[in-house]
Short mmCIF file of C-alpha atoms and ligand atoms in Angstrom, two decimals:
data_model
loop_
_atom_site.label_atom_id
_atom_site.label_comp_id
_atom_site.label_asym_id
_atom_site.label_seq_id
_atom_site.Cartn_x
_atom_site.Cartn_y
_atom_site.Cartn_z
CA UNK Y 1 0.00 0.00 0.00
CA UNK Y 2 1.24 3.48 -0.82
CA UNK Y 3 2.22 5.58 2.18
CA UNK Y 4 1.34 9.24 1.72
CA UNK Y 5 3.80 11.71 3.17
CA UNK Y 6 2.25 14.15 0.71
CA UNK Y 7 -1.17 14.83 2.16
CA UNK Y 8 -1.43 17.76 4.56
CA UNK Y 9 -4.52 16.45 6.28
CA UNK Y 10 -5.10 15.25 9.84
CA UNK Y 11 -4.88 11.59 10.79
CA UNK Y 12 -8.43 10.20 11.09
CA UNK Y 13 -8.11 9.83 14.87
CA UNK Y 14 -7.52 13.58 15.20
CA UNK Y 15 -11.15 14.24 14.24
CA UNK Y 16 -13.55 14.52 17.24
CA UNK Y 17 -16.35 12.70 15.40
CA UNK Y 18 -18.67 11.77 18.28
CA UNK Y 19 -18.44 15.18 19.93
CA UNK Y 20 -19.17 17.02 16.68
CA UNK Y 21 -22.14 14.75 15.95
CA UNK Y 22 -23.58 15.67 19.31
CA UNK Y 23 -22.79 19.37 18.85
CA UNK Y 24 -24.49 19.40 15.42
CA UNK Y 25 -27.67 17.90 16.89
CA UNK Y 26 -27.67 20.40 19.75
CA UNK Y 27 -26.91 23.37 17.46
CA UNK Y 28 -29.76 22.57 15.07
CA UNK Y 29 -32.14 21.82 17.94
CA UNK Y 30 -31.38 25.09 19.67
CA UNK Y 31 -30.88 27.50 16.81
CA UNK Y 32 -32.24 25.65 13.78
CA UNK Y 33 -34.50 28.46 12.62
CA UNK Y 34 -31.49 30.72 12.24
CA UNK Y 35 -28.81 28.37 10.97
CA UNK Y 36 -30.98 26.45 8.51
CA UNK Y 37 -31.94 29.67 6.80
CA UNK Y 38 -30.00 32.41 5.01
CA UNK Y 39 -28.28 34.62 7.52
CA UNK Y 40 -25.34 36.77 8.40
CA UNK Y 41 -23.01 37.03 5.42
CA UNK Y 42 -19.94 37.53 7.57
CA UNK Y 43 -20.62 34.49 9.75
CA UNK Y 44 -22.65 33.07 12.65
CA UNK Y 45 -22.85 35.94 15.15
CA UNK Y 46 -21.96 33.99 18.35
CA UNK Y 47 -18.91 32.51 16.61
CA UNK Y 48 -17.77 35.93 15.39
CA UNK Y 49 -18.06 37.16 18.96
CA UNK Y 50 -16.09 34.19 20.31
CA UNK Y 51 -13.28 34.82 17.81
CA UNK Y 52 -13.35 38.58 18.46
CA UNK Y 53 -13.02 38.05 22.19
CA UNK Y 54 -10.15 35.61 21.76
CA UNK Y 55 -8.23 38.15 19.69
CA UNK Y 56 -9.35 41.23 21.61
CA UNK Y 57 -11.00 42.93 18.62
CA UNK Y 58 -14.41 44.29 17.68
CA UNK Y 59 -16.65 41.50 16.19
CA UNK Y 60 -17.24 43.81 13.21
CA UNK Y 61 -13.67 43.08 12.11
CA UNK Y 62 -14.12 39.30 12.08
CA UNK Y 63 -15.04 37.67 8.78
CA UNK Y 64 -15.86 33.97 9.06
CA UNK Y 65 -15.38 32.16 5.77
CA UNK Y 66 -15.73 28.63 4.44
CA UNK Y 67 -12.13 27.77 5.33
CA UNK Y 68 -9.30 30.25 5.58
CA UNK Y 69 -8.23 29.82 1.97
CA UNK Y 70 -11.43 31.63 1.03
CA UNK Y 71 -10.38 34.56 3.21
CA UNK Y 72 -7.21 34.75 1.10
CA UNK Y 73 -9.35 34.89 -2.06
CA UNK Y 74 -11.47 37.71 -0.65
CA UNK Y 75 -8.54 39.79 0.58
CA UNK Y 76 -6.78 39.35 -2.75
CA UNK Y 77 -9.89 40.41 -4.67
CA UNK Y 78 -10.13 43.70 -2.75
CA UNK Y 79 -6.44 44.51 -2.84
CA UNK Y 80 -4.95 47.52 -4.59
CA UNK Y 81 -3.03 47.02 -7.80
CA UNK Y 82 0.49 45.76 -7.34
CA UNK Y 83 2.59 42.79 -6.56
CA UNK Y 84 2.14 40.39 -3.67
CA UNK Y 85 5.23 39.26 -1.80
CA UNK Y 86 5.26 35.66 -0.66
CA UNK Y 87 7.82 33.46 1.02
CA UNK Y 88 10.07 31.18 -0.98
CA UNK Y 89 8.90 28.46 -0.64
CA UNK Y 90 5.26 29.00 0.27
CA UNK Y 91 1.89 27.21 0.37
CA UNK Y 92 1.10 26.14 -3.19
CA UNK Y 93 -2.60 27.08 -3.26
CA UNK Y 94 -2.16 30.87 -2.87
CA UNK Y 95 0.53 30.65 -5.57
CA UNK Y 96 -1.90 28.86 -7.87
CA UNK Y 97 -4.71 31.33 -7.07
CA UNK Y 98 -2.51 34.31 -7.91
CA UNK Y 99 -1.28 32.68 -11.09
CA UNK Y 100 -4.87 31.95 -12.16
CA UNK Y 101 -5.98 35.51 -11.40
CA UNK Y 102 -3.01 37.09 -13.15
CA UNK Y 103 -1.76 38.72 -9.94
CA UNK Y 104 1.99 39.19 -10.06
CA UNK Y 105 3.96 37.99 -7.07
CA UNK Y 106 7.59 37.90 -6.07
CA UNK Y 107 9.35 35.87 -3.43
CA UNK Y 108 11.48 36.57 -0.39
CA UNK Y 109 13.53 33.69 1.03
CA UNK Y 110 13.13 31.93 4.37
CA UNK Y 111 15.69 30.22 6.56
CA UNK Y 112 15.44 28.37 9.86
CA UNK Y 113 14.23 31.63 11.54
CA UNK Y 114 11.51 32.25 8.98
CA UNK Y 115 11.18 35.12 6.50
CA UNK Y 116 14.42 36.91 5.67
CA UNK Y 117 13.51 40.44 6.75
CA UNK Y 118 16.74 41.90 5.31
CA UNK Y 119 15.75 40.62 1.88
CA UNK Y 120 12.30 42.14 2.30
CA UNK Y 121 13.84 45.49 3.18
CA UNK Y 122 16.02 45.24 0.05
CA UNK Y 123 12.86 44.97 -2.07
CA UNK Y 124 11.71 48.32 -0.69
CA UNK Y 125 15.18 49.82 -0.97
CA UNK Y 126 15.04 48.95 -4.68
CA UNK Y 127 11.94 51.15 -4.96
CA UNK Y 128 9.21 48.52 -5.11
CA UNK Y 129 5.90 49.17 -3.33
CA UNK Y 130 4.10 45.82 -3.01
CA UNK Y 131 0.36 45.64 -2.41
CA UNK Y 132 0.59 42.85 0.19
CA UNK Y 133 2.94 40.56 2.07
CA UNK Y 134 1.44 37.08 2.50
CA UNK Y 135 3.27 35.24 5.26
CA UNK Y 136 2.88 32.07 7.32
CA UNK Y 137 5.06 32.89 10.32
CA UNK Y 138 4.38 29.82 12.46
CA UNK Y 139 5.11 26.21 11.40
CA UNK Y 140 5.21 27.40 7.86
CA UNK Y 141 3.71 25.37 5.03
CA UNK Y 142 5.83 23.89 3.51
CA UNK Y 143 9.04 24.74 5.40
CA UNK Y 144 7.96 23.83 8.94
CA UNK Y 145 9.95 26.85 10.18
CA UNK Y 146 8.81 29.61 12.55
CA UNK Y 147 9.64 33.30 12.37
CA UNK Y 148 11.81 34.21 15.39
CA UNK Y 149 10.51 36.73 17.89
CA UNK Y 150 13.25 39.13 16.96
CA UNK Y 151 12.30 39.05 13.31
CA UNK Y 152 8.60 39.32 14.18
CA UNK Y 153 9.29 42.58 15.98
CA UNK Y 154 11.36 43.89 13.09
CA UNK Y 155 8.78 42.84 10.53
CA UNK Y 156 5.86 44.33 12.49
CA UNK Y 157 7.76 47.64 12.80
CA UNK Y 158 8.76 47.64 9.16
CA UNK Y 159 5.22 46.90 7.94
CA UNK Y 160 3.91 49.73 10.07
CA UNK Y 161 6.57 52.21 8.90
CA UNK Y 162 5.99 51.33 5.26
CA UNK Y 163 2.18 50.99 5.58
CA UNK Y 164 2.62 47.57 4.02
CA UNK Y 165 -0.56 45.47 4.24
CA UNK Y 166 0.30 42.02 5.59
CA UNK Y 167 -1.83 38.87 5.72
CA UNK Y 168 -0.56 36.67 8.53
CA UNK Y 169 -1.87 33.19 7.77
CA UNK Y 170 -1.80 31.19 10.97
CA UNK Y 171 -3.67 27.90 10.78
CA UNK Y 172 -0.96 25.95 12.65
CA UNK Y 173 -0.04 28.27 15.53
CA UNK Y 174 -1.97 26.31 18.17
CA UNK Y 175 -0.65 22.98 16.92
CA UNK Y 176 2.48 23.39 19.03
CA UNK Y 177 4.16 20.35 20.59
CA UNK Y 178 6.83 22.15 22.60
CA UNK Y 179 8.49 25.53 23.18
CA UNK Y 180 7.01 28.97 23.88
CA UNK Y 181 4.63 30.47 21.34
CA UNK Y 182 5.97 33.83 20.12
CA UNK Y 183 3.49 36.73 19.83
CA UNK Y 184 1.73 36.96 16.49
CA UNK Y 185 2.64 39.69 14.02
CA UNK Y 186 -0.95 40.86 14.40
CA UNK Y 187 -0.51 41.38 18.15
CA UNK Y 188 2.89 43.00 17.77
CA UNK Y 189 1.75 45.42 15.11
CA UNK Y 190 -1.61 46.19 16.70
CA UNK Y 191 -3.72 44.98 13.79
CA UNK Y 192 -3.55 48.18 11.74
CA UNK Y 193 -1.72 47.01 8.65
CA UNK Y 194 -1.44 43.35 9.65
CA UNK Y 195 -4.51 41.22 8.96
CA UNK Y 196 -4.78 37.85 10.65
CA UNK Y 197 -6.19 34.67 9.16
CA UNK Y 198 -6.73 31.35 10.86
CA UNK Y 199 -8.90 28.30 10.74
CA UNK Y 200 -10.41 25.47 12.75
CA UNK Y 201 -9.22 22.98 10.13
CA UNK Y 202 -6.15 21.89 12.06
CA UNK Y 203 -7.49 22.31 15.59
CA UNK Y 204 -10.94 20.73 15.15
CA UNK Y 205 -11.78 19.40 11.65
CA UNK Y 206 -11.13 20.60 8.08
CA UNK Y 207 -14.46 19.21 6.88
CA UNK Y 208 -16.28 21.84 8.93
CA UNK Y 209 -14.81 24.40 6.51
CA UNK Y 210 -14.63 27.17 9.07
CA UNK Y 211 -11.86 29.72 8.78
CA UNK Y 212 -11.69 33.42 9.49
CA UNK Y 213 -9.86 36.65 8.94
CA UNK Y 214 -9.54 39.72 11.13
CA UNK Y 215 -9.36 42.74 8.87
CA UNK Y 216 -9.79 46.50 9.26
CA UNK Y 217 -13.46 47.47 9.71
CA UNK Y 218 -13.76 49.21 6.35
CA UNK Y 219 -12.38 46.14 4.58
CA UNK Y 220 -14.95 43.95 6.40
CA UNK Y 221 -17.69 46.22 5.03
CA UNK Y 222 -16.29 45.97 1.52
CA UNK Y 223 -15.97 42.22 1.91
CA UNK Y 224 -19.61 41.74 2.80
CA UNK Y 225 -21.07 42.26 -0.70
CA UNK Y 226 -18.29 40.14 -2.17
CA UNK Y 227 -19.10 37.28 0.23
CA UNK Y 228 -22.83 37.70 -0.47
CA UNK Y 229 -22.30 37.51 -4.21
CA UNK Y 230 -20.10 34.42 -3.73
CA UNK Y 231 -22.32 32.28 -1.48
CA UNK Y 232 -25.09 34.51 -0.02
CA UNK Y 233 -24.49 33.01 3.42
CA UNK Y 234 -21.57 30.89 4.63
CA UNK Y 235 -22.16 27.36 6.00
CA UNK Y 236 -23.99 28.36 9.19
CA UNK Y 237 -24.75 24.81 10.33
CA UNK Y 238 -21.03 24.05 10.42
CA UNK Y 239 -20.28 27.36 12.15
CA UNK Y 240 -22.96 26.77 14.79
CA UNK Y 241 -21.77 23.19 15.31
CA UNK Y 242 -18.27 24.47 15.87
CA UNK Y 243 -19.58 27.20 18.16
CA UNK Y 244 -21.35 24.56 20.27
CA UNK Y 245 -18.04 22.66 20.48
CA UNK Y 246 -16.34 25.83 21.70
CA UNK Y 247 -19.20 26.73 24.05
CA UNK Y 248 -18.93 23.34 25.74
CA UNK Y 249 -15.27 24.01 26.47
CA UNK Y 250 -14.06 21.12 24.29
CA UNK Y 251 -11.61 23.16 22.22
CA UNK Y 252 -8.53 23.38 24.44
CA UNK Y 253 -8.68 19.68 25.34
CA UNK Y 254 -9.05 18.76 21.69
CA UNK Y 255 -6.06 20.88 20.66
CA UNK Y 256 -4.02 19.15 23.37
CA UNK Y 257 -5.13 15.72 22.17
CA UNK Y 258 -4.36 16.57 18.53
CA UNK Y 259 -0.93 17.91 19.51
CA UNK Y 260 -0.18 14.62 21.29
CA UNK Y 261 -1.13 12.56 18.24
CA UNK Y 262 0.87 14.76 15.86
CA UNK Y 263 3.86 15.01 18.14
CA UNK Y 264 4.26 11.21 18.06
CA UNK Y 265 4.25 11.40 14.28
CA UNK Y 266 6.73 14.29 14.14
CA UNK Y 267 9.05 12.38 16.50
CA UNK Y 268 8.75 9.20 14.42
CA UNK Y 269 9.66 11.16 11.28
CA UNK Y 270 12.65 12.96 12.83
CA UNK Y 271 14.03 9.69 14.26
CA UNK Y 272 13.52 7.83 10.99
CA UNK Y 273 15.22 10.62 9.01
CA UNK Y 274 18.17 10.61 11.39
CA UNK Y 275 18.68 6.87 11.13
CA UNK Y 276 17.91 6.53 7.40
CA UNK Y 277 19.19 9.78 5.89
CA UNK Y 278 21.62 11.20 8.49
CA UNK Y 279 24.61 12.73 6.64
CA UNK Y 280 22.87 12.50 3.25
CA UNK Y 281 20.23 15.20 3.61
CA UNK Y 282 19.23 18.07 5.90
CA UNK Y 283 15.76 18.87 7.19
CA UNK Y 284 13.87 21.36 9.36
CA UNK Y 285 12.94 20.48 12.97
CA UNK Y 286 9.47 21.95 13.51
CA UNK Y 287 8.11 22.37 17.03
CA UNK Y 288 4.59 21.90 15.69
CA UNK Y 289 2.41 21.95 12.59
CA UNK Y 290 2.09 19.31 9.90
CA UNK Y 291 5.25 19.44 7.77
CA UNK Y 292 8.97 19.36 7.52
CA UNK Y 293 11.23 20.36 4.66
CA UNK Y 294 13.93 18.10 3.32
CA UNK Y 295 16.92 19.16 1.29
CA UNK Y 296 18.62 16.42 -0.70
CA UNK Y 297 22.00 16.39 -2.46
CA UNK Y 298 22.02 18.97 -5.26
CA UNK Y 299 22.02 16.45 -8.08
CA UNK Y 300 18.71 14.92 -6.93
CA UNK Y 301 15.61 16.12 -8.75
CA UNK Y 302 12.67 15.66 -6.38
CA UNK Y 303 10.12 15.42 -9.22
CA UNK Y 304 12.05 12.52 -10.74
CA UNK Y 305 12.48 11.02 -7.29
CA UNK Y 306 8.70 11.17 -6.81
CA UNK Y 307 8.17 9.07 -9.91
CA UNK Y 308 10.49 6.41 -8.53
CA UNK Y 309 9.22 6.65 -4.97
CA UNK Y 310 5.60 6.30 -6.07
CA UNK Y 311 6.54 2.96 -7.59
CA UNK Y 312 8.26 2.05 -4.32
CA UNK Y 313 5.09 2.98 -2.38
CA UNK Y 314 5.74 6.38 -0.82
CA UNK Y 315 4.70 9.86 -1.95
CA UNK Y 316 5.63 13.44 -0.98
CA UNK Y 317 5.33 16.87 -2.60
CA UNK Y 318 8.35 18.16 -4.56
CA UNK Y 319 9.65 21.49 -3.22
CA UNK Y 320 9.42 23.03 -6.70
CA UNK Y 321 5.60 22.95 -6.35
CA UNK Y 322 6.01 25.57 -3.60
CA UNK Y 323 8.64 27.61 -5.42
CA UNK Y 324 11.52 25.70 -3.77
CA UNK Y 325 14.70 24.31 -5.35
CA UNK Y 326 14.57 21.14 -7.43
CA UNK Y 327 16.42 19.10 -4.76
CA UNK Y 328 13.92 19.89 -1.99
CA UNK Y 329 10.66 18.30 -0.88
CA UNK Y 330 7.91 18.58 1.70
CA UNK Y 331 7.11 15.69 4.01
CA UNK Y 332 3.80 15.69 5.90
CA UNK Y 333 3.79 13.83 9.21
CA UNK Y 334 0.15 14.69 9.95
CA UNK Y 335 -1.70 11.94 8.16
CA UNK Y 336 -0.29 8.41 8.37
CA UNK Y 337 0.57 6.43 11.52
CA UNK Y 338 4.01 6.58 13.19
CA UNK Y 339 4.79 3.05 11.90
CA UNK Y 340 3.86 4.05 8.36
CA UNK Y 341 6.02 7.15 8.67
CA UNK Y 342 9.02 5.01 9.61
CA UNK Y 343 8.37 2.65 6.70
CA UNK Y 344 7.75 5.56 4.30
CA UNK Y 345 11.03 7.25 5.20
CA UNK Y 346 12.84 3.92 4.83
CA UNK Y 347 11.42 3.45 1.31
CA UNK Y 348 12.35 7.01 0.39
CA UNK Y 349 15.88 6.79 1.78
CA UNK Y 350 16.63 3.75 -0.34
CA UNK Y 351 16.27 5.92 -3.43
CA UNK Y 352 18.50 8.79 -2.26
CA UNK Y 353 22.15 8.69 -3.40
CA UNK Y 354 24.93 8.58 -0.82
CA UNK Y 355 26.59 12.01 -1.29
CA UNK Y 356 26.15 14.56 1.55
CA UNK Y 357 23.81 17.52 1.21
CA UNK Y 358 25.53 20.89 1.08
CA UNK Y 359 23.22 23.40 2.74
CA UNK Y 360 21.97 23.63 6.31
CA UNK Y 361 18.27 24.35 7.06
CA UNK Y 362 17.14 24.63 10.64
C1 PLP D 405 -0.83 27.83 5.35
C2 PLP D 405 -2.22 27.38 5.09
N1 PLP D 405 -3.18 28.29 4.96
C3 PLP D 405 -4.46 27.93 4.73
C4 PLP D 405 -4.81 26.60 4.60
C5 PLP D 405 -6.23 26.29 4.27
O1 PLP D 405 -6.94 25.99 5.38
P1 PLP D 405 -8.53 25.94 5.39
O2 PLP D 405 -8.89 24.51 5.53
O3 PLP D 405 -8.91 26.75 6.57
O4 PLP D 405 -9.03 26.54 4.11
C6 PLP D 405 -3.85 25.61 4.71
C7 PLP D 405 -4.22 24.19 4.56
O5 PLP D 405 -3.44 23.31 4.41
C8 PLP D 405 -2.50 26.02 4.96
O6 PLP D 405 -1.52 25.13 5.06
#
């Protein structure tokens, strides 16, 4: 059977199936006349309030969408003309969305401390005025790296000085296995130019399709007609089901449980990489999230390797799909079991040549 180290989805046991079934029944029973009808375009009001309170903002700034990727679509649609800056590498879906919509973007590198803020400053020094910085500062997809606190402070200051709109995409921040969580860019900057996006996909269940963005009030007002013309009303049954889950106080315990399950998988992957690929490749060491980034000897082409590895029964995503170099790849530890991870890494390692990798990442 093929082992997928490609899929960035939660292991089935991460999903709180019974609890959500019960919450759905309760939500419809209690508030069915509201949530089974058309309703608030910007999301189920009690959920917006819960999110607003958690982030210390006015509920009018919270836009609940059908997954956080949709929030990216909306923000992009209302953006001024101009280029978007993304990380290199970055999440492939925003790249594909921008390519499809003809929005130009350029890339700024990351290292083991996250976005290279010097390189970003160079872009401005060269006279460019981008319309947006899209960044995933915590447990980045695909790199698995986290922006250091020092760089967060610098970036927040720089964005403010330059009035650079930033979308901080943070679906993985709570999926932390160890270490102190640094403050978000949004908190550090005060939420004036930094917008914050997150989701319940990784902390509760992606099938709920509940994500959100915190944006300036005037942008929320401009977003409303766009959301209405896209879907009239978002999926209120899912939002109310999630709200019931939150209201019952099940969220924190679920996040803890999910972190335990994913930590085991991250540990299994790091140990397997050390024993199977030590000295032949380098990889990031994420303290949370779903992914790590692997850099192979320069002569290896990850797309060709994927063809071979698929035949050998293991898959991954080539780094080039995220804008990365041809000898890099993303491994997801979120989905398969720890034993399958060990076997998957073993199968992969058998196909990697013996020469040492040159560059250090994290
Ligand atoms: C960085 C990042 N942003 C957004 C998403 C999309 O999440 P959602 O399910 O909330 O649309 C993902 C999903 O993998 C992701 O990795």
